[in-house]
Structures are given as C-alpha cells and as structure tokens.
Coordinates of C-alpha atoms and ligand atoms in Angstrom, one line a residue:
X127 CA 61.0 -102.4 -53.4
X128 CA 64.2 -100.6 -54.9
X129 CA 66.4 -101.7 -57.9
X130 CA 68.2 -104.4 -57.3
X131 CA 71.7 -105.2 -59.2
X132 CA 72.0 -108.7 -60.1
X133 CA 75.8 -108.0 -60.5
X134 CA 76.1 -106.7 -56.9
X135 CA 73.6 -107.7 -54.4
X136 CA 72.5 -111.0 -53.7
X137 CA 69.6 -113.2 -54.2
X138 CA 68.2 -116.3 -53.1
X139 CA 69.4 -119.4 -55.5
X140 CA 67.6 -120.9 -57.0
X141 CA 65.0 -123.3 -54.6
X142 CA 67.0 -121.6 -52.1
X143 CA 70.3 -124.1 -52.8
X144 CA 73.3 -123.1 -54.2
X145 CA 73.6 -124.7 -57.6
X146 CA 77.0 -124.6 -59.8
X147 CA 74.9 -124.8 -62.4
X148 CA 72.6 -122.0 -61.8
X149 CA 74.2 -120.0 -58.8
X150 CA 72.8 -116.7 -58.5
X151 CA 74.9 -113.7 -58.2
X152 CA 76.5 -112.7 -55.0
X153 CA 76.9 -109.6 -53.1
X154 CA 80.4 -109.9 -52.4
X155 CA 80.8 -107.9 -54.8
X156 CA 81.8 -105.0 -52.5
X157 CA 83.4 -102.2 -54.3
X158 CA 87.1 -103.7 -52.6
X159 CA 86.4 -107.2 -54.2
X160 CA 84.9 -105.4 -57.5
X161 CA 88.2 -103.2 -58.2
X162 CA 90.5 -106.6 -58.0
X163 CA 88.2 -108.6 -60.2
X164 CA 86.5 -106.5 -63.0
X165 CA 87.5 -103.1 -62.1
X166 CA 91.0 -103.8 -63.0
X167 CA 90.2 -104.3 -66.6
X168 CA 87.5 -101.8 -66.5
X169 CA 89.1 -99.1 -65.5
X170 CA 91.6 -99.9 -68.4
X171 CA 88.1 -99.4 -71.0
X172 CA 87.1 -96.2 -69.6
X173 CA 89.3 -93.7 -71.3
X174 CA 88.3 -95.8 -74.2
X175 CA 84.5 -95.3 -74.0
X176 CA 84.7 -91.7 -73.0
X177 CA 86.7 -91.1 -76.0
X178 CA 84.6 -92.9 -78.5
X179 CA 81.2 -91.2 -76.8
X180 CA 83.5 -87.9 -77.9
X181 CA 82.8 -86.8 -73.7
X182 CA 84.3 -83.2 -73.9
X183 CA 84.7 -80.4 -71.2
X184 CA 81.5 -78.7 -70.2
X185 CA 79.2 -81.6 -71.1
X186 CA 76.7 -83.0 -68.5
X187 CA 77.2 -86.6 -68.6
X188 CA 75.7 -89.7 -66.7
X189 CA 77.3 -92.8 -66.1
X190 CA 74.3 -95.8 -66.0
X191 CA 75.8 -98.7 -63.7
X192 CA 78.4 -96.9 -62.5
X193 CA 79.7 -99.6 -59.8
X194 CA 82.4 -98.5 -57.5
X195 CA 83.2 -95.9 -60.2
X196 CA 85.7 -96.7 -63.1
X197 CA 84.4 -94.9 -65.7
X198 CA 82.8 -92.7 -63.2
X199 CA 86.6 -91.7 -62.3
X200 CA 87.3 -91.4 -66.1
X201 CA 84.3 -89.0 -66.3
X202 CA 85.5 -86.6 -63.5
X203 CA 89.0 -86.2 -64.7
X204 CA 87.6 -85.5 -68.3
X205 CA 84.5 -83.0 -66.6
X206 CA 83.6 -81.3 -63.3
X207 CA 82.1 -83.2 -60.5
X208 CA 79.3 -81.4 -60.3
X209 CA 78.6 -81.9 -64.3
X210 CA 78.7 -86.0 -63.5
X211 CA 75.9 -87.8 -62.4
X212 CA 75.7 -91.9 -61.8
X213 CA 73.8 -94.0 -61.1
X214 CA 73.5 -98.3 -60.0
X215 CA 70.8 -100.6 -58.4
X216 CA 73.9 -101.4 -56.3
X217 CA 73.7 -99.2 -52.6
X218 CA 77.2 -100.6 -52.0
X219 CA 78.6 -99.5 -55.4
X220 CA 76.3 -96.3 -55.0
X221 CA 77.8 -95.4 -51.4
X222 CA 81.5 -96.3 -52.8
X223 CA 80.5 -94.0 -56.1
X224 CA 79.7 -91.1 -53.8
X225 CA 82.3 -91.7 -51.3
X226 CA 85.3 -91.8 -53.9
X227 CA 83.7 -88.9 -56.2
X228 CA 82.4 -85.9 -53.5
X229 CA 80.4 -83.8 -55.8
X230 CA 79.0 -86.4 -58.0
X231 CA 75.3 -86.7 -58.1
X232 CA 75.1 -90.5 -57.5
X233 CA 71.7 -92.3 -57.0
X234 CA 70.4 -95.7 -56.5
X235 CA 68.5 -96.5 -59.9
X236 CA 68.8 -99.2 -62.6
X237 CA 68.5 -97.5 -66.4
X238 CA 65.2 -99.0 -67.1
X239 CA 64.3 -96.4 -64.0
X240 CA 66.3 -93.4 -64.7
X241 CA 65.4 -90.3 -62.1
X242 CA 66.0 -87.7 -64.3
X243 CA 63.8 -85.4 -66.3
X244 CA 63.8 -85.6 -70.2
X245 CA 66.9 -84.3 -71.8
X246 CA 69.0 -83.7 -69.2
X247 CA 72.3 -84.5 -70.2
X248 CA 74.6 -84.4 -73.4
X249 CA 76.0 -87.5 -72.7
X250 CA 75.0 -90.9 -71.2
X251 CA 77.5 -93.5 -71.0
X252 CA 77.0 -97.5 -69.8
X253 CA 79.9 -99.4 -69.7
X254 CA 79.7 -103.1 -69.3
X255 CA 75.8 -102.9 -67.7
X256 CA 73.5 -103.7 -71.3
X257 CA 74.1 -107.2 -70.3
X258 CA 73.1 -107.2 -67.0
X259 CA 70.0 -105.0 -67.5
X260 CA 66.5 -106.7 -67.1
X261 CA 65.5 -105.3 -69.8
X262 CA 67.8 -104.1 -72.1
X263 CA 65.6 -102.5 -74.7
X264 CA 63.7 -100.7 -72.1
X265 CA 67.1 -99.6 -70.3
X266 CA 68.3 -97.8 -73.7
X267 CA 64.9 -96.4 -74.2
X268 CA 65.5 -94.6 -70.5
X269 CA 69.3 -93.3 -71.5
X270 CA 67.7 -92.0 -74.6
X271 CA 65.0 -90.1 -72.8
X272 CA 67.4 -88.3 -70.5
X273 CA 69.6 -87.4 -73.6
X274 CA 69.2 -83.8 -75.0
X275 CA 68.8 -84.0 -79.1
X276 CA 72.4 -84.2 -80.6
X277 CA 73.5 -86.1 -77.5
X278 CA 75.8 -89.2 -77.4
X279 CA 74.7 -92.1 -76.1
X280 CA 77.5 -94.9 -76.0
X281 CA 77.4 -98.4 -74.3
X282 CA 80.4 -101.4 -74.6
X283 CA 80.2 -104.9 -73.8
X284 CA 82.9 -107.4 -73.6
X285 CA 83.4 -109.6 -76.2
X286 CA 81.6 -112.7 -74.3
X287 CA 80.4 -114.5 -77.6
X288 CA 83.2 -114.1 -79.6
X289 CA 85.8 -115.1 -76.4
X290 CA 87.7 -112.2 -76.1
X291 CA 86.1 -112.0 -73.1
X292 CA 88.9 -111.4 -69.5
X293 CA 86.6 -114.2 -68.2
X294 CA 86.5 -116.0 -71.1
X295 CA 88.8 -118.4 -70.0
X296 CA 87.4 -119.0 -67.3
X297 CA 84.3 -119.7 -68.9
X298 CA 85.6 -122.1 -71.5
X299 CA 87.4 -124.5 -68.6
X300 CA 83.9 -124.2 -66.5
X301 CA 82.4 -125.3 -70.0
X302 CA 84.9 -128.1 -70.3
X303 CA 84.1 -129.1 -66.8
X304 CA 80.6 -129.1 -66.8
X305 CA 79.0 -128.4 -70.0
X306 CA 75.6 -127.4 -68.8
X307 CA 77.6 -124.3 -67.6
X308 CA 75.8 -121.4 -68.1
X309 CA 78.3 -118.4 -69.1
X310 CA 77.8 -114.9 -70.0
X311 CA 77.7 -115.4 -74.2
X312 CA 74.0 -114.7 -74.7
X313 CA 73.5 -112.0 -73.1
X314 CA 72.4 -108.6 -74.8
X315 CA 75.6 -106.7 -76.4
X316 CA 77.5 -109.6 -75.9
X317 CA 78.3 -110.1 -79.7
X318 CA 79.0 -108.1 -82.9
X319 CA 76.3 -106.2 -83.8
X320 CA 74.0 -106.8 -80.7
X321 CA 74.3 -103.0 -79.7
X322 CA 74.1 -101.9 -82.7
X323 CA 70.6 -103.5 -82.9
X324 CA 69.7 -102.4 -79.5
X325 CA 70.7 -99.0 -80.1
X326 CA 68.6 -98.8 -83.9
X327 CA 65.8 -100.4 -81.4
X328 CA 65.6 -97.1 -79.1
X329 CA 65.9 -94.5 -82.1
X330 CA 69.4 -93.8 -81.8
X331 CA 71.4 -92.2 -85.6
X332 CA 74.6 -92.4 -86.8
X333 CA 75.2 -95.3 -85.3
X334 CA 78.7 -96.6 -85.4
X335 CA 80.2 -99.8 -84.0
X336 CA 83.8 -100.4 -82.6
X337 CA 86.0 -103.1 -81.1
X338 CA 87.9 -101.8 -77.5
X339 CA 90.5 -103.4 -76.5
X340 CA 92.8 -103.8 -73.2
X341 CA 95.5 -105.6 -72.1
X342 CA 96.2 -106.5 -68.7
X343 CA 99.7 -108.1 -67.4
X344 CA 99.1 -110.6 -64.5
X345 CA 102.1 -111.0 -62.4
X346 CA 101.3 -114.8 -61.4
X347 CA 98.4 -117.3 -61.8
X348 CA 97.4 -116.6 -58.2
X349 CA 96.9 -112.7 -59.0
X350 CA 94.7 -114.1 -61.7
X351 CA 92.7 -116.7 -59.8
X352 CA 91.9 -114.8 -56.4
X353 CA 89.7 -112.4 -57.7
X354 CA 87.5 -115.3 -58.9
X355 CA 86.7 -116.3 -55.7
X356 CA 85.7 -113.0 -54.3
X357 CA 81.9 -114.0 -55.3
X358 CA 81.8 -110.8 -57.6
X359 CA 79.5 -111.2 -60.6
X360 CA 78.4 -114.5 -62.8
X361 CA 81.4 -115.7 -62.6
X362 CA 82.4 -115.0 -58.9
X363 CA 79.3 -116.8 -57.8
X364 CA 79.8 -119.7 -60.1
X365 CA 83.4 -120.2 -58.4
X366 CA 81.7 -119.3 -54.9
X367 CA 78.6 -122.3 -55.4
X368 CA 81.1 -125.1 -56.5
X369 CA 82.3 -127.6 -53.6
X370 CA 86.1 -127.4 -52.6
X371 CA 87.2 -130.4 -54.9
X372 CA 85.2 -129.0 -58.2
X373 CA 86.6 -125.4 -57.3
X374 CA 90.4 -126.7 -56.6
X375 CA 90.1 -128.8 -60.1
X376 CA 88.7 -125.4 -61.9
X377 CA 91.4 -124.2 -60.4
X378 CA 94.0 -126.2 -61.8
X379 CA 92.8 -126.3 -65.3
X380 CA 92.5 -122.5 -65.4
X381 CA 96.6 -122.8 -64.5
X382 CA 97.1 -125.5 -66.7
X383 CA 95.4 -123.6 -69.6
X384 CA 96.9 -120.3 -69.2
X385 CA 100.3 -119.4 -70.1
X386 CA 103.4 -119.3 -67.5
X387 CA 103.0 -116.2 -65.4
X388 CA 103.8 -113.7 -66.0
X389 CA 101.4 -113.6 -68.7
X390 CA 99.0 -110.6 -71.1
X391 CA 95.5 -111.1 -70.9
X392 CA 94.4 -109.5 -74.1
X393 CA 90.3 -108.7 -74.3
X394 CA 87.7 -107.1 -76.3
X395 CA 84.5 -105.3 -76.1
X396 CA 82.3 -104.4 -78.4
X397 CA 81.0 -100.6 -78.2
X398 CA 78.2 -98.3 -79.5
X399 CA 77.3 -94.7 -80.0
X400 CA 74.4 -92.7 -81.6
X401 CA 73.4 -89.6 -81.7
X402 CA 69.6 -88.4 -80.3
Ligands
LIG655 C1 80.4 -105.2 -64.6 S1 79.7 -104.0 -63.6 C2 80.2 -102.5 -64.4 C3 80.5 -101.4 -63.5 C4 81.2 -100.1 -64.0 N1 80.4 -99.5 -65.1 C5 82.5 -100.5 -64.6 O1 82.8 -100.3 -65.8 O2 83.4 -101.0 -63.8 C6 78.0 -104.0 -63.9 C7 77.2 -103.0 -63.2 O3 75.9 -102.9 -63.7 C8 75.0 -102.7 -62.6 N2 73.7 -103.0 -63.0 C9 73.1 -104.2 -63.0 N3 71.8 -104.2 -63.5 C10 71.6 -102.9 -63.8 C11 70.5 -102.1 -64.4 N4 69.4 -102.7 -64.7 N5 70.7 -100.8 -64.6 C12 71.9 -100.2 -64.3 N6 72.9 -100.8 -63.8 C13 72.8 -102.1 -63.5 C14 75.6 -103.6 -61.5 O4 75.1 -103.2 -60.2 C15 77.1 -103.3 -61.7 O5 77.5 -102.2 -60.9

C-alpha cells in the first residue's frame, strides 16, 4: 500500500463512527478547500522559511509535504522548476503540485520514505508537515539522507502549544466546549524547542531556532469560519464530525470570542535549520 496523508486523505473513524471526540481526518482536503483554509496562512510563511533555510539560485531543493504547493510556489519563484522537487502522501495535493508547477518533479511519498538517492539536494525544506509525520524522528532522518554535506535542512511548525496557533482559537472554544477535545498542542515541533531536539536527534549542526510570524486580515467572521467546515485537516474533521447544534454553538462562540470583523489574526511558528 502507498503513503497515506493523514492531513489529506481519509480514513475510517474510529470503530467506523464519526466521533467529535476522535474524528479522523478527512479528504476534503482538496487542494481548492486547502488554499482557503491553511493555504491562506501558509502561503504567507513561505517566503519566510525559504529565507531562513538561506534557499538561493542554483540550489536543488525539495519541498517534503508539499500539499497543493505553497512553499512549493515560493521555491520556484526563488529557483528553476526543474531544480525543485516535492513530494506528499497526498495524490490530490501531488496531482495539484504538478498541475500548478509544470516542470517540478513531484511524487507521491511521505519523508519517512523519501525516493531519492543519498545527497541529492542542497536543500530540503518541510513546512508545517513534522507534526503530521508518523514518525517524526524517522522523517528527519530521511531529509537528512537526501541532503548533500553543507546542506540546509529547515522545517517550521505553528506555534500550537504556545497558542499562537491560526487554529488556535478554534481549538481553545472546542476545548471550552468539550474538554476531552483533542487539539493539535502535542504534537512533534509543536512547541519551543521541539525541532530543535528533533533536528540534534537526526545529526543536524549549527542548529538555530526562530519564531515566524504572519498576519492575516479576515474581512468578516464568515470568511473566517467557512474554511472550517471544508473537512481539511484536524480541525476540519473535528467541525465536519460534530452534529448541526454542537457545530452551530462552536460556531457562535468562535464569533463571540473573536473580535468584530474586520479583524488581524496574528500567528506563530516555530522554525529550524541545520546544516549536514
Ligand atoms: C498543513 S499541510 C502543509 C502543506 C504545505 N507544506 C503548506 O505549507 O501549505 C501538511 C501536509 O503534510 C502532508 N503529510 C502528512 N504526513 C506526511 C508525511 N509523513 N510525510 C510527508 N508529508 C506528510 C499532508 O498530506 C499535507 O499535505
């Protein structure tokens, strides 16, 4: 059997019911449904990470859970296509990769699988994947592998433990809702320093640590809200499992919490780079 993304393509709940508690994650996270929920933030962090991984002109880089292609977008503008290579367990996010980005070498493969021979590239990049990974450690291991020796390897996380998080909101009023929630704030890279361990863990030097941050504007609360119950992601299938009176009263305390539109969503991740 192939990869499969736990971000993008969908599972079977949990004793095949949909649980709010412990809904797994759906596969309506199209490429379309991605770009208005995460992508919107994400493809504010890519110029971000590419600086901080110090991606320069006639590098070979690879972008590890690409998705539909933020930072994969980033990448290009920065390289050649044909120096970019990406990769995701996600076929959808795979066949939007390739479809947006003719020229890109984009494959189905999760990191802890890379299909690519030892020391191909000068850079490799994973933005906001380490925490999705099923093995994390093993995952890094793989991105150094590929790496040639002197080669950046840079990763970045939102800020879920700290709740800096764009969801984080969200989270907090699922939390207040039902406390047995279960959120995104411990998973790997998720807090200070959690990269930086993962990254000493696969052999990495010079490590160096740094805070990202973006700031979105969101016109109304509605602009805000939709996105959420698209199904994309954790949260997406949280929204997607709850019944129509437990999602309309998330609903309302999300509104009731935030600001008057229009409103800035600040948020922060937390990024990484060594050297090979
Ligand atoms: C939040 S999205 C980030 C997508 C893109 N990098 C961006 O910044 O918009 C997480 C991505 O990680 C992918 N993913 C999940 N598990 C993975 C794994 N083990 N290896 C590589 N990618 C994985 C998902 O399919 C999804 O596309």
């Amino acid at each position: 059997m192939g990869p499969r993304s736990e971000y993008a393509d969908k599972g079977a709940p949990p004793g095949g019911v949909a649980s709010a508690r412990f809904a797994s994650v759906s596969f309506l996270g199209a490429a379309d449904a991605y770009d208005r929920f995460m992508g919107r933030y994400s493809v504010l962090l890519a110029p971000q990470l590419a600086d901080f991984a110090r991606v320069a002109s006639g590098q070979r880089v690879l972008d590890v859970g690409c998705g539909p292609g933020a930072l994969t977008t980033e990448l290009v503008r920065r390289l050649r296509a044909d120096l970019v290579s990406a990769v995701d367990p996600s076929e959808t996010f795979v066949a939007a990769t390739r479809d947006r980005h003719p020229g890109v070498d984009v494959r189905v493969a999760s990191a802890e699988q890379l299909p690519f021979a030892d020391k191909t590239f000068d850079g490799v990049l994973a933005q906001l994947v380490v925490h999705f990974m099923a093995d994390p450690r093993e995952g890094l291991s793989e991105m150094v592998r590929v790496i040639r020796p002197g080669g950046v390897v840079a990763a970045c996380v939102w800020d879920h433990a700290g709740g800096q998080a764009p969801l984080s909101l969200f989270w907090d009023v699922a939390r207040e809702l039902d406390p047995e929630v279960e959120d995104e704030s411990q998973r790997a890279g998720a807090r200070e320093g959690d990269l930086t361990r993962l990254f000493h863990a696969a052999g990495l030097r010079e490590i160096e640590e740094t805070a990202l941050t973006v700031s979105l504007e969101h016109p109304s609360f509605d602009d805000w809200w939709e996105p959420f119950t698209l199904g994309v992601g954790p949260a997406g299938s949280y929204t997607a499992a709850l019944d129509a009176t437990q999602q309309a009263q998330l609903r309302e305390r999300c509104q009731e919490t935030l600001p008057a539109a229009p409103f800035v969503l600040p948020a922060q991740a937390w990024a990484a780079r060594g050297i090979r």
